Amino acid sequence: MSDTDPSPILVTGAAGFIGHAVSTRLIQRGERVIGIDNLNDYYDPALKSARLANLNALDGFGFEQMDVSDADRVKALVQDNGVQRIIHLAAQAGVRYSIENPFAYQKSNLEGHLSLLEASRHAPDFQHLVYASSSSVYGDKPMGGVGFTEEEPVNEPVSLYAATKRSCELMSQSYARLYGFPQTGLRFFTVYGPWGRPDMAYFGFTQKILAGEPIEVYGEGKMARDFTYIDDIVDGILGALDNVPEPHGNRILNIGDSHPVGLMEMIQTLEDALGIKAEKIMRPMQPGDVTSTFADVSKLHALTGYQPKVMLKEGLQNFVSWYRDFYGNMPPR
């Protein structure tokens, strides 16, 4: 427990990929954590249950199963436990899924974010709301050899998911102005690693390659992503949490690796880690996807000293080791 602030930290989406890692690190550094998650079946619930089992085994972790859009329950939980700091990671993820199930994004992302804003503004002595945004807010912009900066226009989302994440930033801006409590929005760039999400490309490729099935490579393999290892992401989140902005501030920060990697290079690196060559089926880019992402993280670095440490080769090797330990060589259900 922190000597300066004994109140627990609320982590939403605690059974999710990033929420699991953040909660673990917070407890390791002596904090108390209250995690909430609705444990939905967007992907393999067994993976969420396993993450949650890890957390429940740690002293200092408490869990409540609830939906972040349940504003009354969230507000009561915050007030009853004296929560003064929140890391809001719960959301309906996935660019492509937003095309199939748009109303899931209204409920989880928009209503859920508003629920946390209301809980924060009514919490006595509230200190800091850190929330997850996304690199998808930048739209499909040319990479041009330099990273995307927080000052760039973000008015042309190419997916509903991106539109909801930008909407959350604007909602936070209005609440920061109206009610004064400090907020930090973090634009995540393609997070990967052990305990990751099965809907991510590297995870799905691993499943198919191990099952002897061909992989579908979208965008004809010409896309690039700023792959960011989970441990580096956690470093950045906690650094942002500990550096509280001024009252009435809604600070926006990129959090990525700042070394974009082409899709074909990522596949080659994954093949090397698996020791198996993939059969590839080339496909055109899917609706809602973007060509490239590239984070300029100079603001986060200046604020916290953030410096990504794990490059893609090491990160994918770590993922493959975890995958084989967790699933064997069989894909999940």
Short mmCIF file of C-alpha atoms in Angstrom, two decimals:
data_model
loop_
_atom_site.label_atom_id
_atom_site.label_comp_id
_atom_site.label_asym_id
_atom_site.label_seq_id
_atom_site.Cartn_x
_atom_site.Cartn_y
_atom_site.Cartn_z
CA MET A 1 0.00 0.00 0.00
CA SER A 2 1.24 3.46 -0.84
CA ASP A 3 2.23 5.54 2.18
CA THR A 4 0.94 8.73 0.59
CA ASP A 5 -2.37 7.41 -0.69
CA PRO A 6 -3.84 4.32 0.94
CA SER A 7 -7.06 4.47 -1.07
CA PRO A 8 -7.55 1.65 -3.59
CA ILE A 9 -7.16 2.21 -7.31
CA LEU A 10 -10.11 1.20 -9.47
CA VAL A 11 -9.13 -0.65 -12.66
CA THR A 12 -11.95 -1.21 -15.15
CA GLY A 13 -11.62 -4.11 -17.57
CA ALA A 14 -9.40 -5.86 -15.02
CA ALA A 15 -9.83 -9.29 -16.63
CA GLY A 16 -8.79 -7.88 -19.99
CA PHE A 17 -5.33 -8.00 -21.50
CA ILE A 18 -4.04 -4.62 -20.37
CA GLY A 19 -6.16 -4.51 -17.22
CA HIS A 20 -4.68 -7.80 -16.00
CA ALA A 21 -1.13 -6.55 -16.52
CA VAL A 22 -1.77 -3.13 -14.95
CA SER A 23 -3.51 -4.60 -11.91
CA THR A 24 -0.68 -7.06 -11.36
CA ARG A 25 1.98 -4.35 -11.51
CA LEU A 26 0.02 -2.04 -9.19
CA ILE A 27 -0.23 -4.76 -6.56
CA GLN A 28 3.45 -5.62 -6.97
CA ARG A 29 4.32 -2.03 -6.12
CA GLY A 30 2.15 -2.11 -2.99
CA GLU A 31 -1.16 -0.64 -4.11
CA ARG A 32 -4.62 -2.00 -3.40
CA VAL A 33 -6.72 -2.60 -6.52
CA ILE A 34 -10.43 -3.00 -7.06
CA GLY A 35 -11.07 -4.55 -10.46
CA ILE A 36 -14.33 -4.58 -12.36
CA ASP A 37 -15.19 -6.43 -15.56
CA ASN A 38 -18.38 -7.77 -17.13
CA LEU A 39 -16.54 -10.91 -18.36
CA ASN A 40 -18.35 -10.88 -21.70
CA ASP A 41 -17.80 -13.47 -24.41
CA TYR A 42 -16.38 -11.19 -27.13
CA TYR A 43 -13.44 -13.62 -27.05
CA ASP A 44 -12.61 -16.85 -25.19
CA PRO A 45 -14.04 -16.39 -21.66
CA ALA A 46 -11.63 -19.04 -20.37
CA LEU A 47 -8.75 -16.65 -21.03
CA LYS A 48 -10.46 -13.89 -19.05
CA SER A 49 -11.17 -16.33 -16.22
CA ALA A 50 -7.52 -17.40 -16.13
CA ARG A 51 -6.34 -13.79 -15.96
CA LEU A 52 -8.83 -13.13 -13.17
CA ALA A 53 -7.66 -16.21 -11.27
CA ASN A 54 -4.11 -14.81 -11.37
CA LEU A 55 -5.34 -11.54 -9.86
CA ASN A 56 -7.56 -13.16 -7.24
CA ALA A 57 -4.52 -15.03 -5.96
CA LEU A 58 -2.80 -11.72 -5.10
CA ASP A 59 -3.18 -9.99 -1.75
CA GLY A 60 -4.61 -6.53 -2.22
CA PHE A 61 -6.92 -7.35 -5.15
CA GLY A 62 -10.70 -7.29 -4.96
CA PHE A 63 -13.10 -7.95 -7.81
CA GLU A 64 -16.66 -6.98 -8.68
CA GLN A 65 -18.36 -8.32 -11.80
CA MET A 66 -20.27 -5.43 -13.33
CA ASP A 67 -20.69 -3.51 -16.54
CA VAL A 68 -19.05 -0.09 -16.66
CA SER A 69 -22.21 1.30 -18.23
CA ASP A 70 -24.08 0.60 -14.96
CA ALA A 71 -23.56 4.14 -13.70
CA ASP A 72 -25.27 3.73 -10.33
CA ARG A 73 -23.25 0.65 -9.38
CA VAL A 74 -19.97 2.18 -10.53
CA LYS A 75 -20.64 5.40 -8.63
CA ALA A 76 -21.55 3.48 -5.46
CA LEU A 77 -18.44 1.31 -5.73
CA VAL A 78 -16.20 4.36 -6.06
CA GLN A 79 -17.78 6.17 -3.14
CA ASP A 80 -18.11 3.16 -0.83
CA ASN A 81 -14.41 2.35 -1.23
CA GLY A 82 -13.00 5.87 -1.14
CA VAL A 83 -11.53 5.53 -4.64
CA GLN A 84 -9.52 8.59 -5.67
CA ARG A 85 -7.65 7.21 -8.69
CA ILE A 86 -9.11 5.28 -11.63
CA ILE A 87 -7.52 3.53 -14.59
CA HIS A 88 -10.37 3.08 -17.06
CA LEU A 89 -9.51 0.37 -19.59
CA ALA A 90 -12.87 -1.35 -20.09
CA ALA A 91 -14.27 -0.96 -23.59
CA GLN A 92 -15.64 -2.91 -26.49
CA ALA A 93 -12.52 -3.43 -28.56
CA GLY A 94 -12.03 -4.23 -32.22
CA VAL A 95 -12.29 -2.17 -35.39
CA ARG A 96 -13.92 -4.87 -37.51
CA TYR A 97 -16.40 -5.96 -34.83
CA SER A 98 -17.70 -2.38 -34.68
CA ILE A 99 -19.06 -2.81 -38.20
CA GLU A 100 -21.00 -5.93 -37.19
CA ASN A 101 -22.20 -4.84 -33.73
CA PRO A 102 -22.25 -1.05 -33.53
CA PHE A 103 -24.53 -0.80 -30.50
CA ALA A 104 -22.07 -2.74 -28.35
CA TYR A 105 -19.75 0.28 -28.75
CA GLN A 106 -22.46 2.74 -27.75
CA LYS A 107 -23.04 0.85 -24.50
CA SER A 108 -19.49 -0.09 -23.48
CA ASN A 109 -17.49 2.82 -24.85
CA LEU A 110 -19.77 5.84 -24.72
CA GLU A 111 -22.09 4.99 -21.82
CA GLY A 112 -19.23 3.29 -19.99
CA HIS A 113 -16.97 6.31 -20.25
CA LEU A 114 -19.73 8.66 -19.13
CA SER A 115 -20.36 6.39 -16.16
CA LEU A 116 -16.71 6.73 -15.06
CA LEU A 117 -16.77 10.49 -15.59
CA GLU A 118 -19.83 10.83 -13.38
CA ALA A 119 -18.35 8.57 -10.70
CA SER A 120 -15.12 10.58 -10.74
CA ARG A 121 -16.76 13.98 -10.43
CA HIS A 122 -18.84 12.89 -7.43
CA ALA A 123 -15.96 11.16 -5.60
CA PRO A 124 -14.60 13.10 -2.60
CA ASP A 125 -10.97 14.24 -3.00
CA PHE A 126 -10.73 12.62 -6.42
CA GLN A 127 -7.20 12.80 -7.84
CA HIS A 128 -6.82 11.38 -11.36
CA LEU A 129 -8.74 9.54 -14.06
CA VAL A 130 -6.50 7.78 -16.60
CA TYR A 131 -8.45 6.35 -19.52
CA ALA A 132 -7.73 4.34 -22.65
CA SER A 133 -8.04 6.00 -26.02
CA SER A 134 -6.59 4.58 -29.24
CA SER A 135 -4.25 5.32 -32.12
CA SER A 136 -7.26 4.64 -34.36
CA VAL A 137 -8.40 8.24 -33.74
CA TYR A 138 -5.70 9.40 -36.19
CA GLY A 139 -7.54 7.80 -39.09
CA ASP A 140 -5.83 6.49 -42.20
CA LYS A 141 -3.06 9.06 -42.53
CA PRO A 142 0.23 8.73 -44.43
CA MET A 143 3.09 7.72 -42.17
CA GLY A 144 5.69 9.87 -43.93
CA GLY A 145 8.65 8.78 -41.80
CA VAL A 146 7.58 10.64 -38.64
CA GLY A 147 5.37 9.65 -35.75
CA PHE A 148 1.81 10.80 -35.20
CA THR A 149 1.72 13.68 -32.72
CA GLU A 150 -1.01 14.56 -30.25
CA GLU A 151 -1.48 17.96 -31.93
CA GLU A 152 -2.57 16.49 -35.27
CA PRO A 153 -6.23 16.77 -36.37
CA VAL A 154 -8.26 13.71 -35.42
CA ASN A 155 -11.53 14.51 -37.14
CA GLU A 156 -11.74 11.74 -39.75
CA PRO A 157 -12.23 8.37 -38.02
CA VAL A 158 -12.52 5.45 -40.42
CA SER A 159 -14.34 3.12 -37.99
CA LEU A 160 -17.06 3.44 -35.38
CA TYR A 161 -14.57 2.15 -32.80
CA ALA A 162 -12.29 5.10 -33.57
CA ALA A 163 -15.23 7.50 -33.46
CA THR A 164 -16.22 6.28 -29.98
CA LYS A 165 -12.66 6.65 -28.70
CA ARG A 166 -12.44 10.20 -30.01
CA SER A 167 -15.85 10.88 -28.49
CA CYS A 168 -14.55 9.72 -25.11
CA GLU A 169 -11.67 12.21 -25.38
CA LEU A 170 -14.14 15.02 -26.07
CA MET A 171 -16.41 13.94 -23.21
CA SER A 172 -13.40 14.03 -20.90
CA GLN A 173 -12.46 17.47 -22.17
CA SER A 174 -15.89 18.80 -21.26
CA TYR A 175 -15.83 17.20 -17.80
CA ALA A 176 -12.35 18.50 -17.10
CA ARG A 177 -13.49 22.02 -17.92
CA LEU A 178 -16.77 21.74 -16.03
CA TYR A 179 -15.71 19.91 -12.90
CA GLY A 180 -11.97 20.31 -12.66
CA PHE A 181 -10.75 16.82 -11.83
CA PRO A 182 -7.51 15.88 -13.68
CA GLN A 183 -7.65 13.40 -16.54
CA THR A 184 -5.19 11.70 -18.86
CA GLY A 185 -6.20 9.97 -22.09
CA LEU A 186 -3.70 7.47 -23.48
CA ARG A 187 -3.73 6.67 -27.19
CA PHE A 188 -2.57 3.05 -27.32
CA PHE A 189 -0.68 1.74 -30.36
CA THR A 190 -1.16 -2.03 -31.10
CA VAL A 191 -0.45 -3.68 -27.76
CA TYR A 192 0.76 -7.30 -27.87
CA GLY A 193 2.35 -9.95 -25.68
CA PRO A 194 1.57 -12.83 -23.28
CA TRP A 195 -2.06 -13.00 -22.11
CA GLY A 196 -3.05 -10.98 -25.18
CA ARG A 197 -6.34 -10.72 -27.05
CA PRO A 198 -7.27 -13.53 -29.48
CA ASP A 199 -8.82 -11.04 -31.92
CA MET A 200 -5.42 -9.46 -32.61
CA ALA A 201 -3.62 -10.49 -35.81
CA TYR A 202 -0.46 -11.93 -34.20
CA PHE A 203 -2.61 -14.10 -31.90
CA GLY A 204 -4.88 -15.34 -34.67
CA PHE A 205 -1.88 -16.06 -36.91
CA THR A 206 -0.32 -18.14 -34.15
CA GLN A 207 -3.51 -20.18 -33.76
CA LYS A 208 -3.74 -20.92 -37.46
CA ILE A 209 -0.05 -21.60 -38.04
CA LEU A 210 0.06 -24.13 -35.20
CA ALA A 211 -3.13 -25.74 -36.51
CA GLY A 212 -1.58 -26.07 -39.98
CA GLU A 213 -4.09 -23.66 -41.50
CA PRO A 214 -3.34 -20.81 -43.93
CA ILE A 215 -3.39 -17.24 -42.64
CA GLU A 216 -5.21 -14.38 -44.36
CA VAL A 217 -2.97 -11.36 -44.80
CA TYR A 218 -5.02 -8.20 -45.28
CA GLY A 219 -3.92 -5.06 -47.07
CA GLU A 220 -1.81 -7.31 -49.33
CA GLY A 221 0.72 -7.31 -46.48
CA LYS A 222 1.58 -3.65 -47.05
CA MET A 223 0.33 -2.35 -43.71
CA ALA A 224 2.57 -1.36 -40.78
CA ARG A 225 1.90 -1.19 -37.06
CA ASP A 226 3.67 0.31 -34.06
CA PHE A 227 3.68 -2.94 -32.05
CA THR A 228 4.04 -2.14 -28.34
CA TYR A 229 4.90 -4.81 -25.79
CA ILE A 230 2.59 -5.15 -22.81
CA ASP A 231 5.28 -4.48 -20.16
CA ASP A 232 6.22 -1.24 -21.89
CA ILE A 233 2.57 -0.19 -22.04
CA VAL A 234 2.21 -0.78 -18.29
CA ASP A 235 5.31 1.36 -17.66
CA GLY A 236 3.67 4.20 -19.55
CA ILE A 237 0.28 3.85 -17.88
CA LEU A 238 1.71 3.93 -14.37
CA GLY A 239 4.04 6.78 -15.28
CA ALA A 240 1.06 8.79 -16.49
CA LEU A 241 -0.98 7.87 -13.40
CA ASP A 242 1.74 9.10 -11.07
CA ASN A 243 2.21 12.41 -12.91
CA VAL A 244 -1.09 14.15 -12.32
CA PRO A 245 -2.01 17.02 -14.65
CA GLU A 246 -3.22 20.37 -13.37
CA PRO A 247 -6.89 20.69 -12.39
CA HIS A 248 -9.23 21.30 -15.32
CA GLY A 249 -6.78 19.46 -17.55
CA ASN A 250 -7.53 16.64 -19.98
CA ARG A 251 -4.06 15.62 -21.11
CA ILE A 252 -3.78 13.42 -24.23
CA LEU A 253 -0.66 11.28 -24.65
CA ASN A 254 0.50 8.75 -27.22
CA ILE A 255 1.76 5.47 -25.80
CA GLY A 256 3.51 3.21 -28.29
CA ASP A 257 6.82 1.70 -29.30
CA SER A 258 7.75 4.38 -31.86
CA HIS A 259 9.24 1.73 -34.20
CA PRO A 260 6.60 0.70 -36.78
CA VAL A 261 7.00 -2.76 -38.28
CA GLY A 262 5.58 -3.91 -41.61
CA LEU A 263 3.00 -6.68 -41.49
CA MET A 264 5.14 -9.08 -43.53
CA GLU A 265 8.11 -8.48 -41.21
CA MET A 266 5.89 -9.22 -38.21
CA ILE A 267 4.75 -12.47 -39.83
CA GLN A 268 8.35 -13.43 -40.58
CA THR A 269 9.32 -12.74 -36.97
CA LEU A 270 6.39 -14.82 -35.74
CA GLU A 271 7.30 -17.67 -38.10
CA ASP A 272 10.84 -17.62 -36.69
CA ALA A 273 9.53 -17.73 -33.12
CA LEU A 274 7.25 -20.67 -33.96
CA GLY A 275 9.74 -22.46 -36.16
CA ILE A 276 6.99 -22.92 -38.76
CA LYS A 277 6.47 -21.30 -42.15
CA ALA A 278 2.96 -19.96 -42.72
CA GLU A 279 0.88 -20.49 -45.82
CA LYS A 280 -0.38 -17.02 -46.72
CA ILE A 281 -3.52 -15.90 -48.55
CA MET A 282 -3.28 -12.26 -49.58
CA ARG A 283 -6.44 -10.19 -49.14
CA PRO A 284 -7.37 -6.53 -49.74
CA MET A 285 -7.59 -4.18 -46.80
CA GLN A 286 -10.74 -4.55 -44.72
CA PRO A 287 -13.21 -1.72 -44.07
CA GLY A 288 -12.25 0.35 -41.05
CA ASP A 289 -8.57 -0.62 -41.14
CA VAL A 290 -5.74 1.87 -41.50
CA THR A 291 -2.54 1.53 -43.50
CA SER A 292 -0.04 2.38 -40.79
CA THR A 293 0.44 3.61 -37.22
CA PHE A 294 3.50 5.31 -35.77
CA ALA A 295 3.61 6.90 -32.30
CA ASP A 296 5.54 10.01 -31.47
CA VAL A 297 6.00 9.41 -27.71
CA SER A 298 8.14 12.46 -26.94
CA LYS A 299 5.49 13.98 -24.65
CA LEU A 300 5.15 10.82 -22.55
CA HIS A 301 8.93 10.46 -22.46
CA ALA A 302 9.40 14.04 -21.27
CA LEU A 303 6.77 13.58 -18.58
CA THR A 304 7.72 10.13 -17.25
CA GLY A 305 10.98 9.02 -18.85
CA TYR A 306 8.98 6.43 -20.81
CA GLN A 307 11.27 4.37 -23.01
CA PRO A 308 10.06 1.14 -24.66
CA LYS A 309 12.51 -1.68 -23.95
CA VAL A 310 11.13 -4.81 -25.65
CA MET A 311 11.53 -5.08 -29.42
CA LEU A 312 9.26 -7.23 -31.57
CA LYS A 313 11.53 -10.29 -31.83
CA GLU A 314 11.82 -10.68 -28.08
CA GLY A 315 8.17 -9.80 -27.51
CA LEU A 316 6.83 -12.36 -29.98
CA GLN A 317 9.16 -15.02 -28.60
CA ASN A 318 7.72 -14.30 -25.14
CA PHE A 319 4.20 -14.51 -26.54
CA VAL A 320 4.82 -17.84 -28.29
CA SER A 321 6.33 -19.30 -25.11
CA TRP A 322 3.28 -18.20 -23.13
CA TYR A 323 0.88 -19.46 -25.81
CA ARG A 324 2.41 -22.92 -25.90
CA ASP A 325 2.38 -23.07 -22.12
CA PHE A 326 -1.26 -21.94 -21.88
CA TYR A 327 -2.82 -23.70 -24.88
CA GLY A 328 -0.25 -26.30 -25.90
CA ASN A 329 -0.11 -26.43 -29.69
CA MET A 330 -3.88 -26.33 -30.06
CA PRO A 331 -5.91 -23.20 -30.78
CA PRO A 332 -8.36 -22.08 -28.07
CA ARG A 333 -12.03 -23.00 -28.21
#
